[in-house]
Short mmCIF file of C-alpha atoms and ligand atoms in Angstrom, two decimals:
data_model
loop_
_atom_site.label_atom_id
_atom_site.label_comp_id
_atom_site.label_asym_id
_atom_site.label_seq_id
_atom_site.Cartn_x
_atom_site.Cartn_y
_atom_site.Cartn_z
CA MET A 1 0.00 0.00 0.00
CA ASP A 2 1.60 3.21 -1.20
CA LEU A 3 0.97 6.44 0.64
CA PHE A 4 0.65 9.90 -0.79
CA GLU A 5 3.28 12.42 0.28
CA TYR A 6 0.94 14.08 2.79
CA GLN A 7 0.12 10.72 4.36
CA GLY A 8 3.79 9.79 4.41
CA LYS A 9 4.55 13.04 6.21
CA GLN A 10 1.83 12.35 8.79
CA TYR A 11 3.38 8.92 9.24
CA PHE A 12 6.89 10.37 9.63
CA ALA A 13 5.64 12.97 12.11
CA ARG A 14 4.38 10.21 14.43
CA TYR A 15 7.96 9.00 14.71
CA GLY A 16 9.35 12.46 15.40
CA ILE A 17 10.82 13.11 11.96
CA PRO A 18 10.69 16.86 11.26
CA VAL A 19 8.33 17.83 8.45
CA SER A 20 6.86 21.21 7.52
CA PRO A 21 3.49 22.36 8.79
CA GLY A 22 0.84 21.98 6.11
CA ASP A 23 -2.56 20.71 5.14
CA VAL A 24 -4.41 19.14 2.22
CA ALA A 25 -6.72 21.01 -0.15
CA ASP A 26 -9.03 19.61 -2.83
CA THR A 27 -10.14 22.94 -4.29
CA VAL A 28 -8.54 26.27 -5.12
CA ASP A 29 -10.51 27.98 -2.34
CA ASP A 30 -9.35 25.37 0.17
CA ALA A 31 -5.77 25.87 -0.98
CA VAL A 32 -6.01 29.60 -0.38
CA ALA A 33 -7.59 29.09 3.04
CA VAL A 34 -4.84 26.66 4.06
CA ALA A 35 -2.07 28.95 2.82
CA ASP A 36 -3.56 32.00 4.54
CA ARG A 37 -3.66 30.01 7.77
CA ILE A 38 -0.09 28.65 7.49
CA GLY A 39 1.50 31.92 6.36
CA TYR A 40 3.69 32.66 3.35
CA PRO A 41 5.65 31.61 1.41
CA VAL A 42 4.07 28.20 0.84
CA VAL A 43 4.74 25.36 -1.56
CA VAL A 44 1.74 24.00 -3.50
CA LYS A 45 2.34 20.28 -4.14
CA ALA A 46 0.40 17.87 -6.37
CA GLN A 47 -0.55 14.69 -4.52
CA VAL A 48 -0.02 11.85 -6.97
CA GLN A 49 1.81 8.60 -6.41
CA ILE A 50 4.53 9.19 -8.93
CA GLY A 51 7.93 10.84 -8.65
CA GLY A 52 9.18 13.77 -10.65
CA ARG A 53 6.28 16.04 -9.78
CA GLY A 54 8.64 18.98 -9.56
CA LYS A 55 9.86 18.60 -13.14
CA ALA A 56 6.29 18.10 -14.38
CA GLY A 57 5.19 21.46 -12.92
CA GLY A 58 3.30 19.89 -10.02
CA ILE A 59 5.25 21.74 -7.32
CA LYS A 60 5.20 25.53 -7.12
CA LEU A 61 6.27 28.16 -4.66
CA ALA A 62 3.65 30.81 -3.82
CA ASN A 63 4.40 34.09 -2.05
CA ASN A 64 0.86 35.36 -1.64
CA THR A 65 -2.83 34.53 -2.01
CA ASP A 66 -2.91 35.34 -5.73
CA GLU A 67 -0.02 33.03 -6.46
CA VAL A 68 -1.62 30.20 -4.48
CA ARG A 69 -4.81 30.70 -6.46
CA GLU A 70 -2.93 30.62 -9.74
CA HIS A 71 -0.79 27.56 -8.95
CA ALA A 72 -3.55 25.57 -7.26
CA GLY A 73 -5.78 26.21 -10.29
CA ASN A 74 -3.07 25.03 -12.65
CA ILE A 75 -2.08 21.95 -10.68
CA LEU A 76 -5.53 20.59 -9.75
CA GLY A 77 -6.64 18.42 -12.65
CA MET A 78 -3.13 18.28 -14.09
CA ASP A 79 -2.10 14.93 -15.56
CA ILE A 80 1.33 13.84 -14.29
CA LYS A 81 2.46 10.74 -16.19
CA GLY A 82 -1.09 9.40 -16.27
CA HIS A 83 -1.93 10.40 -12.68
CA VAL A 84 -4.58 13.10 -12.43
CA VAL A 85 -4.18 15.50 -9.51
CA HIS A 86 -7.27 15.61 -7.25
CA ARG A 87 -5.57 16.80 -4.09
CA LEU A 88 -2.92 19.31 -3.08
CA TRP A 89 -0.63 19.49 -0.10
CA ILE A 90 0.15 23.06 0.94
CA GLU A 91 3.08 23.50 3.28
CA LEU A 92 5.23 26.27 4.65
CA ALA A 93 8.13 26.73 2.23
CA SER A 94 11.61 25.85 3.40
CA ASP A 95 14.88 27.56 2.57
CA ILE A 96 17.22 24.94 1.19
CA LYS A 97 20.98 24.93 1.59
CA GLU A 98 21.57 21.36 0.42
CA GLU A 99 19.49 18.38 -0.70
CA TYR A 100 20.25 14.77 0.33
CA TYR A 101 18.65 11.37 -0.13
CA ALA A 102 17.80 8.78 2.53
CA SER A 103 15.84 5.52 2.42
CA PHE A 104 15.31 2.10 3.95
CA THR A 105 14.06 -0.94 2.14
CA LEU A 106 14.52 -4.69 2.34
CA ASP A 107 17.44 -6.46 0.70
CA ARG A 108 15.71 -9.79 0.18
CA SER A 109 18.73 -11.62 -1.19
CA LYS A 110 20.83 -10.73 1.87
CA LYS A 111 17.90 -11.02 4.31
CA LEU A 112 18.90 -7.64 5.74
CA HIS A 113 17.48 -4.16 5.70
CA LEU A 114 19.18 -1.81 3.26
CA GLY A 115 19.71 1.85 4.08
CA MET A 116 20.82 4.26 1.38
CA LEU A 117 22.13 7.75 2.00
CA SER A 118 23.52 10.23 -0.50
CA ALA A 119 24.75 13.79 -0.37
CA GLU A 120 23.26 14.13 -3.85
CA GLY A 121 19.52 14.29 -3.29
CA GLY A 122 16.58 15.94 -4.94
CA VAL A 123 17.11 13.92 -8.10
CA GLU A 124 15.97 10.38 -8.82
CA ILE A 125 18.23 7.99 -6.96
CA GLU A 126 18.63 5.90 -10.13
CA SER A 127 20.53 8.81 -11.66
CA VAL A 128 23.00 9.09 -8.75
CA PRO A 129 26.25 7.20 -9.38
CA ASP A 130 26.75 4.16 -7.10
CA ASP A 131 29.89 5.60 -5.54
CA LYS A 132 27.89 8.60 -4.33
CA ILE A 133 25.43 6.40 -2.40
CA ALA A 134 26.49 5.16 1.04
CA GLN A 135 24.78 1.87 1.78
CA ILE A 136 24.26 0.16 5.09
CA ARG A 137 22.93 -3.34 5.71
CA VAL A 138 21.07 -3.68 9.01
CA ASP A 139 20.48 -6.99 10.73
CA PRO A 140 16.87 -6.79 11.96
CA THR A 141 17.73 -8.81 15.06
CA ILE A 142 20.30 -6.19 16.07
CA GLY A 143 18.74 -3.00 14.78
CA LEU A 144 20.43 0.23 13.76
CA THR A 145 22.85 1.35 16.46
CA GLU A 146 23.91 4.95 16.83
CA GLU A 147 27.52 3.94 16.18
CA ALA A 148 26.61 2.25 12.90
CA THR A 149 24.50 5.26 11.93
CA ARG A 150 27.43 7.60 12.51
CA GLU A 151 29.76 5.47 10.39
CA TRP A 152 27.16 5.39 7.65
CA VAL A 153 26.66 9.17 7.70
CA ALA A 154 30.44 9.64 7.63
CA ALA A 155 30.65 7.40 4.57
CA ALA A 156 28.14 9.64 2.78
CA ASN A 157 30.41 12.69 3.27
CA LEU A 158 27.72 15.04 4.50
CA PRO A 159 29.02 18.39 5.75
CA ALA A 160 29.78 18.51 9.47
CA GLU A 161 26.85 20.79 10.26
CA ALA A 162 24.37 18.24 8.83
CA VAL A 163 25.70 15.22 10.74
CA GLU A 164 23.80 15.40 14.04
CA GLY A 165 20.43 16.16 12.46
CA THR A 166 20.89 13.42 9.89
CA VAL A 167 21.92 10.80 12.44
CA ASP A 168 18.82 11.63 14.47
CA ILE A 169 16.48 11.45 11.47
CA LEU A 170 17.97 8.21 10.17
CA GLN A 171 17.43 6.49 13.51
CA LYS A 172 13.83 7.69 13.62
CA LEU A 173 13.37 6.70 10.00
CA TYR A 174 14.61 3.19 10.78
CA THR A 175 12.15 2.92 13.67
CA ALA A 176 9.34 4.20 11.45
CA TYR A 177 10.30 1.61 8.85
CA VAL A 178 10.51 -1.37 11.20
CA GLU A 179 7.82 -0.62 13.79
CA GLY A 180 5.53 0.82 11.18
CA ASP A 181 5.78 -2.32 8.99
CA ALA A 182 6.82 -0.35 5.93
CA SER A 183 8.49 -1.98 2.95
CA LEU A 184 9.97 1.34 1.83
CA VAL A 185 10.56 4.69 3.46
CA GLU A 186 12.27 7.34 1.37
CA ILE A 187 13.08 11.01 1.99
CA ASN A 188 14.11 12.78 -1.19
CA PRO A 189 15.12 15.42 -0.62
CA LEU A 190 16.24 15.36 2.96
CA ILE A 191 17.33 18.98 3.30
CA LEU A 192 19.83 20.99 5.25
CA ARG A 193 18.41 24.43 5.96
CA PRO A 194 20.49 27.58 6.33
CA ASP A 195 19.95 27.46 10.12
CA GLY A 196 21.66 24.03 10.21
CA SER A 197 18.51 21.99 10.82
CA VAL A 198 17.86 18.82 8.83
CA HIS A 199 14.33 18.26 7.59
CA ALA A 200 12.20 15.92 5.46
CA LEU A 201 10.91 17.82 2.41
CA ASP A 202 9.29 14.84 0.66
CA ALA A 203 7.98 11.47 1.83
CA LYS A 204 7.57 8.21 0.03
CA VAL A 205 6.19 5.36 2.12
CA SER A 206 5.00 1.90 1.11
CA LEU A 207 3.33 -0.13 3.84
CA ASP A 208 3.34 -3.91 3.87
CA ALA A 209 -0.34 -4.76 3.36
CA ALA A 210 0.21 -8.16 5.00
CA ALA A 211 0.68 -6.31 8.31
CA ALA A 212 -2.58 -4.33 8.04
CA PHE A 213 -4.26 -6.50 10.70
CA ARG A 214 -2.08 -4.98 13.41
CA HIS A 215 -2.34 -1.38 12.26
CA GLU A 216 -5.81 -0.03 12.84
CA GLU A 217 -4.38 3.44 12.29
CA TRP A 218 -3.77 2.58 8.63
CA ASN A 219 -7.50 2.81 7.94
CA GLU A 220 -7.13 6.54 7.51
CA PHE A 221 -4.60 5.98 4.72
CA VAL A 222 -6.98 3.98 2.55
CA GLY A 223 -8.23 6.93 0.55
CA LEU A 224 -10.66 6.12 -2.26
CA GLU A 225 -8.40 7.79 -4.77
CA SER A 226 -5.28 6.04 -3.62
CA ARG A 227 -5.86 2.69 -5.27
CA ASP A 228 -5.93 1.08 -8.63
CA GLU A 229 -9.68 0.60 -9.22
CA ARG A 230 -9.06 -2.98 -10.38
CA GLU A 231 -7.08 -3.82 -7.24
CA ARG A 232 -9.76 -2.42 -4.99
CA GLU A 233 -12.43 -4.50 -6.70
CA ALA A 234 -10.26 -7.63 -6.53
CA GLU A 235 -9.57 -7.07 -2.84
CA GLU A 236 -13.30 -6.77 -2.15
CA LYS A 237 -13.74 -10.14 -3.81
CA GLY A 238 -10.88 -11.67 -1.82
CA LEU A 239 -8.67 -12.25 -4.85
CA GLN A 240 -4.87 -12.04 -4.90
CA TYR A 241 -4.55 -9.50 -7.71
CA VAL A 242 -1.89 -7.07 -8.87
CA GLY A 243 -2.71 -4.70 -11.72
CA LEU A 244 -0.19 -4.37 -14.56
CA ASP A 245 -0.19 -2.34 -17.78
CA GLY A 246 -0.55 -4.90 -20.55
CA SER A 247 -3.37 -6.47 -22.55
CA VAL A 248 -3.20 -10.16 -21.58
CA GLY A 249 -5.43 -10.87 -18.56
CA ILE A 250 -4.13 -13.73 -16.44
CA ILE A 251 -5.87 -16.15 -14.11
CA ALA A 252 -3.87 -18.97 -12.53
CA ASN A 253 -4.11 -21.16 -9.46
CA GLY A 254 -1.27 -20.69 -7.01
CA ALA A 255 1.04 -17.68 -6.70
CA GLY A 256 3.96 -19.56 -8.25
CA LEU A 257 2.03 -20.58 -11.34
CA ALA A 258 0.53 -17.10 -11.62
CA MET A 259 4.03 -15.57 -11.60
CA SER A 260 5.27 -18.13 -14.12
CA THR A 261 2.32 -17.20 -16.31
CA VAL A 262 3.21 -13.51 -16.12
CA ASP A 263 6.79 -14.47 -17.04
CA ILE A 264 5.89 -16.69 -19.97
CA VAL A 265 3.53 -14.11 -21.44
CA ASN A 266 6.40 -11.63 -21.30
CA GLN A 267 8.81 -14.17 -22.79
CA VAL A 268 6.68 -14.76 -25.86
CA GLY A 269 6.41 -11.02 -26.48
CA GLY A 270 3.16 -10.16 -24.72
CA ALA A 271 2.32 -7.79 -21.89
CA PRO A 272 0.37 -9.09 -18.87
CA ALA A 273 -2.57 -6.96 -17.71
CA ASN A 274 -2.38 -8.41 -14.22
CA PHE A 275 -1.27 -11.07 -11.81
CA LEU A 276 -4.22 -13.03 -10.40
CA ASP A 277 -4.04 -16.10 -8.20
CA ILE A 278 -7.46 -17.62 -7.60
CA GLY A 279 -5.92 -20.11 -5.22
CA GLY A 280 -7.22 -23.59 -4.58
CA GLY A 281 -10.92 -24.39 -4.72
CA ALA A 282 -11.33 -22.54 -8.00
CA ASN A 283 -15.11 -22.92 -8.07
CA ALA A 284 -17.61 -21.15 -10.29
CA ASP A 285 -18.10 -18.19 -7.96
CA ARG A 286 -14.39 -17.51 -7.73
CA MET A 287 -14.02 -17.86 -11.48
CA VAL A 288 -16.90 -15.41 -11.98
CA ASP A 289 -15.25 -12.95 -9.61
CA ALA A 290 -11.86 -13.30 -11.29
CA LEU A 291 -13.30 -12.92 -14.79
CA THR A 292 -15.41 -9.95 -13.69
CA VAL A 293 -12.39 -8.04 -12.40
CA ILE A 294 -10.34 -8.76 -15.52
CA ASN A 295 -13.28 -8.10 -17.84
CA ASN A 296 -13.63 -4.60 -16.35
CA ASP A 297 -10.06 -3.75 -17.34
CA PRO A 298 -10.37 -1.74 -20.57
CA ASN A 299 -6.88 -2.76 -21.74
CA VAL A 300 -7.56 -6.50 -21.73
CA LYS A 301 -7.76 -8.08 -25.19
CA VAL A 302 -7.53 -11.75 -24.20
CA ILE A 303 -7.73 -13.72 -20.94
CA PHE A 304 -5.29 -16.54 -20.34
CA ILE A 305 -6.53 -19.06 -17.77
CA ASN A 306 -3.68 -21.29 -16.68
CA ILE A 307 -4.64 -24.06 -14.26
CA PHE A 308 -2.57 -26.93 -13.04
CA GLY A 309 -4.82 -29.20 -11.01
CA GLY A 310 -3.43 -30.66 -7.81
CA ILE A 311 -5.98 -30.48 -5.04
CA THR A 312 -7.88 -28.25 -7.41
CA ARG A 313 -9.68 -30.49 -9.90
CA CYS A 314 -9.79 -29.51 -13.54
CA ASP A 315 -13.42 -30.62 -13.92
CA ASP A 316 -14.42 -28.18 -11.14
CA VAL A 317 -12.46 -25.44 -12.88
CA ALA A 318 -14.04 -26.28 -16.25
CA ASN A 319 -17.52 -26.11 -14.70
CA GLY A 320 -16.54 -22.80 -13.15
CA ILE A 321 -15.41 -21.44 -16.51
CA VAL A 322 -18.60 -22.59 -18.26
CA GLN A 323 -20.83 -21.04 -15.60
CA ALA A 324 -18.76 -17.87 -15.48
CA MET A 325 -19.10 -17.49 -19.26
CA GLN A 326 -22.88 -17.59 -18.84
CA ARG A 327 -22.83 -15.04 -16.02
CA VAL A 328 -20.18 -12.59 -17.26
CA ASP A 329 -20.54 -10.76 -20.54
CA LEU A 330 -16.98 -11.30 -21.71
CA LYS A 331 -15.41 -8.73 -24.04
CA ALA A 332 -12.30 -10.81 -24.64
CA PRO A 333 -11.79 -14.44 -25.63
CA LEU A 334 -10.44 -16.99 -23.16
CA VAL A 335 -7.41 -19.13 -23.83
CA VAL A 336 -7.60 -22.02 -21.38
CA ARG A 337 -4.82 -24.36 -20.39
CA LEU A 338 -6.01 -27.13 -18.07
CA ASP A 339 -3.65 -29.83 -16.88
CA GLY A 340 -3.26 -32.07 -13.85
CA THR A 341 -5.94 -33.71 -11.73
CA ASN A 342 -9.02 -34.65 -13.80
CA ALA A 343 -7.76 -32.80 -16.87
CA THR A 344 -9.51 -35.27 -19.20
CA GLU A 345 -12.86 -34.66 -17.50
CA GLY A 346 -12.21 -30.91 -17.55
CA HIS A 347 -11.53 -30.91 -21.29
CA ALA A 348 -14.67 -32.96 -21.91
CA ILE A 349 -16.75 -30.35 -20.09
CA LEU A 350 -15.24 -27.52 -22.14
CA ASP A 351 -15.76 -29.51 -25.36
CA ALA A 352 -19.40 -29.99 -24.48
CA ASN A 353 -19.79 -26.24 -24.11
CA LYS A 354 -18.07 -24.97 -27.21
CA SER A 355 -17.96 -21.22 -27.81
CA ASP A 356 -15.97 -19.06 -30.18
CA LYS A 357 -14.81 -17.16 -27.10
CA LEU A 358 -13.23 -20.30 -25.63
CA ILE A 359 -9.94 -21.56 -26.98
CA LYS A 360 -8.37 -24.66 -25.44
CA GLN A 361 -4.62 -25.03 -25.46
CA PRO A 362 -3.41 -27.92 -23.27
CA ASP A 363 0.23 -26.81 -23.37
CA MET A 364 1.30 -23.77 -21.31
CA LEU A 365 3.82 -22.35 -23.80
CA ASN A 366 1.48 -22.70 -26.75
CA ALA A 367 -1.36 -21.26 -24.71
CA ALA A 368 0.80 -18.21 -23.92
CA LYS A 369 1.72 -17.81 -27.60
CA GLU A 370 -1.90 -18.10 -28.67
CA ALA A 371 -3.04 -15.56 -26.08
CA VAL A 372 -0.33 -13.11 -27.10
CA SER A 373 -1.11 -13.50 -30.78
CA ILE A 374 -4.79 -12.74 -30.09
CA ALA A 375 -3.77 -9.69 -28.06
CA GLY A 376 -1.68 -8.58 -31.04
CA GLY A 377 1.76 -8.64 -29.47
CA ASN A 378 2.16 -5.70 -27.12
P1 LIG B 401 9.17 15.25 -6.49
O1 LIG B 401 9.66 16.05 -7.66
O2 LIG B 401 7.89 14.54 -6.83
O3 LIG B 401 10.18 14.33 -5.91
O4 LIG B 401 8.78 16.33 -5.35
P2 LIG B 401 9.62 16.92 -4.11
O5 LIG B 401 8.70 17.11 -2.99
O6 LIG B 401 10.82 16.09 -3.85
O7 LIG B 401 10.04 18.35 -4.62
C1 LIG B 401 10.88 18.52 -5.76
C2 LIG B 401 11.80 19.68 -5.57
O8 LIG B 401 11.06 20.87 -5.34
C3 LIG B 401 12.70 19.54 -4.36
O9 LIG B 401 13.84 18.76 -4.63
C4 LIG B 401 13.04 20.99 -4.08
O10 LIG B 401 14.12 21.39 -4.88
C5 LIG B 401 11.80 21.75 -4.52
N1 LIG B 401 11.02 22.09 -3.31
C6 LIG B 401 10.05 21.36 -2.70
N2 LIG B 401 9.64 21.96 -1.57
C7 LIG B 401 10.36 23.10 -1.45
C8 LIG B 401 10.43 24.16 -0.47
O11 LIG B 401 9.74 24.17 0.56
N3 LIG B 401 11.32 25.15 -0.70
C9 LIG B 401 12.10 25.18 -1.81
N4 LIG B 401 12.96 26.19 -1.95
N5 LIG B 401 12.09 24.21 -2.74
C10 LIG B 401 11.23 23.17 -2.57
MN1 LIG B 402 11.03 13.99 -4.07
#
């Protein structure tokens, strides 16, 4: 679950990380009211979950009411890389002496947390050369000690006046990351102000949705506008779904097979529209739910159903598909690969219910190729 900047800043503030005073505004009048209350100058910031807002014109400094009105009017409704701005964050502007970068995320291969700190912030971290990024690996059973933090900050070559403030923020950021069950916390830029204070000017936070059960306070973060519409619908239906950008809808049983299906569609030159694991017990209702979610995706040109029956029986799946086709008005044809337990019975059921929207392909690779050719490549 990704947070908007304003939510990320609220999250940071709970852990004592310094952020600027501010408030959200959904209209130009609200923006003016907020700015008048905070005092000038303010920064008017587009709230969209995509980086590079500054470059796209989504972040503007305003020195008075008229400028807030002008910038808020321009930014609300703006399209930033496909994300339409519905909400602004207005905060007291900061004077900036230097911009840094700081983040924590998980290094899965090393089974350690990874901290990254750079004296070159304010730009996308991908564009910072590796030798300008000081990395630290943190053993979660030990935690981030002050000593280790100081060594890390020294390795990043921050100026002496920024050291204490940065050490303090990094320790709080680590706590926010671990105790808050985040999978990513990023401050870019972390700024040094002319008065020597260090401060978070931006916030990027991803929370681990699997930990939601122990964070009642996250409810406030689940804004209606914050989610992929398809993912919200899938979640309501209890499906394991991740939205992607392509045209080949995917339904598979088991997370491993679903990921393999995404991979193979890519390998044969297609673009998956989603990851969807319907799990075991793929009965008619679940198949209807899965097909409904995928059918509502305007980019989908074909739906690839890839089932390997183990405990799941292919005849149950086939019955599910047949019933689902009667209940869902499908826009796109289905390419179905059924193998494993009761595959013969499953195929017989599909054969008895022939439809020009139903294409059987018993082999996974050929099924992927067929689906991609129907979708027309990418
Ligand atoms: P992003 O472009 O989406 O990452 O948005 P940021 O919140 O990181 O802002 C981009 C840039 O705008 C920052 O790197 C700063 O240079 C500038 N900026 C943002 N807030 C302020 C502010 O309060 N004062 C000043 N002077 N510049 C700001
Ligand atoms: Mn930023």
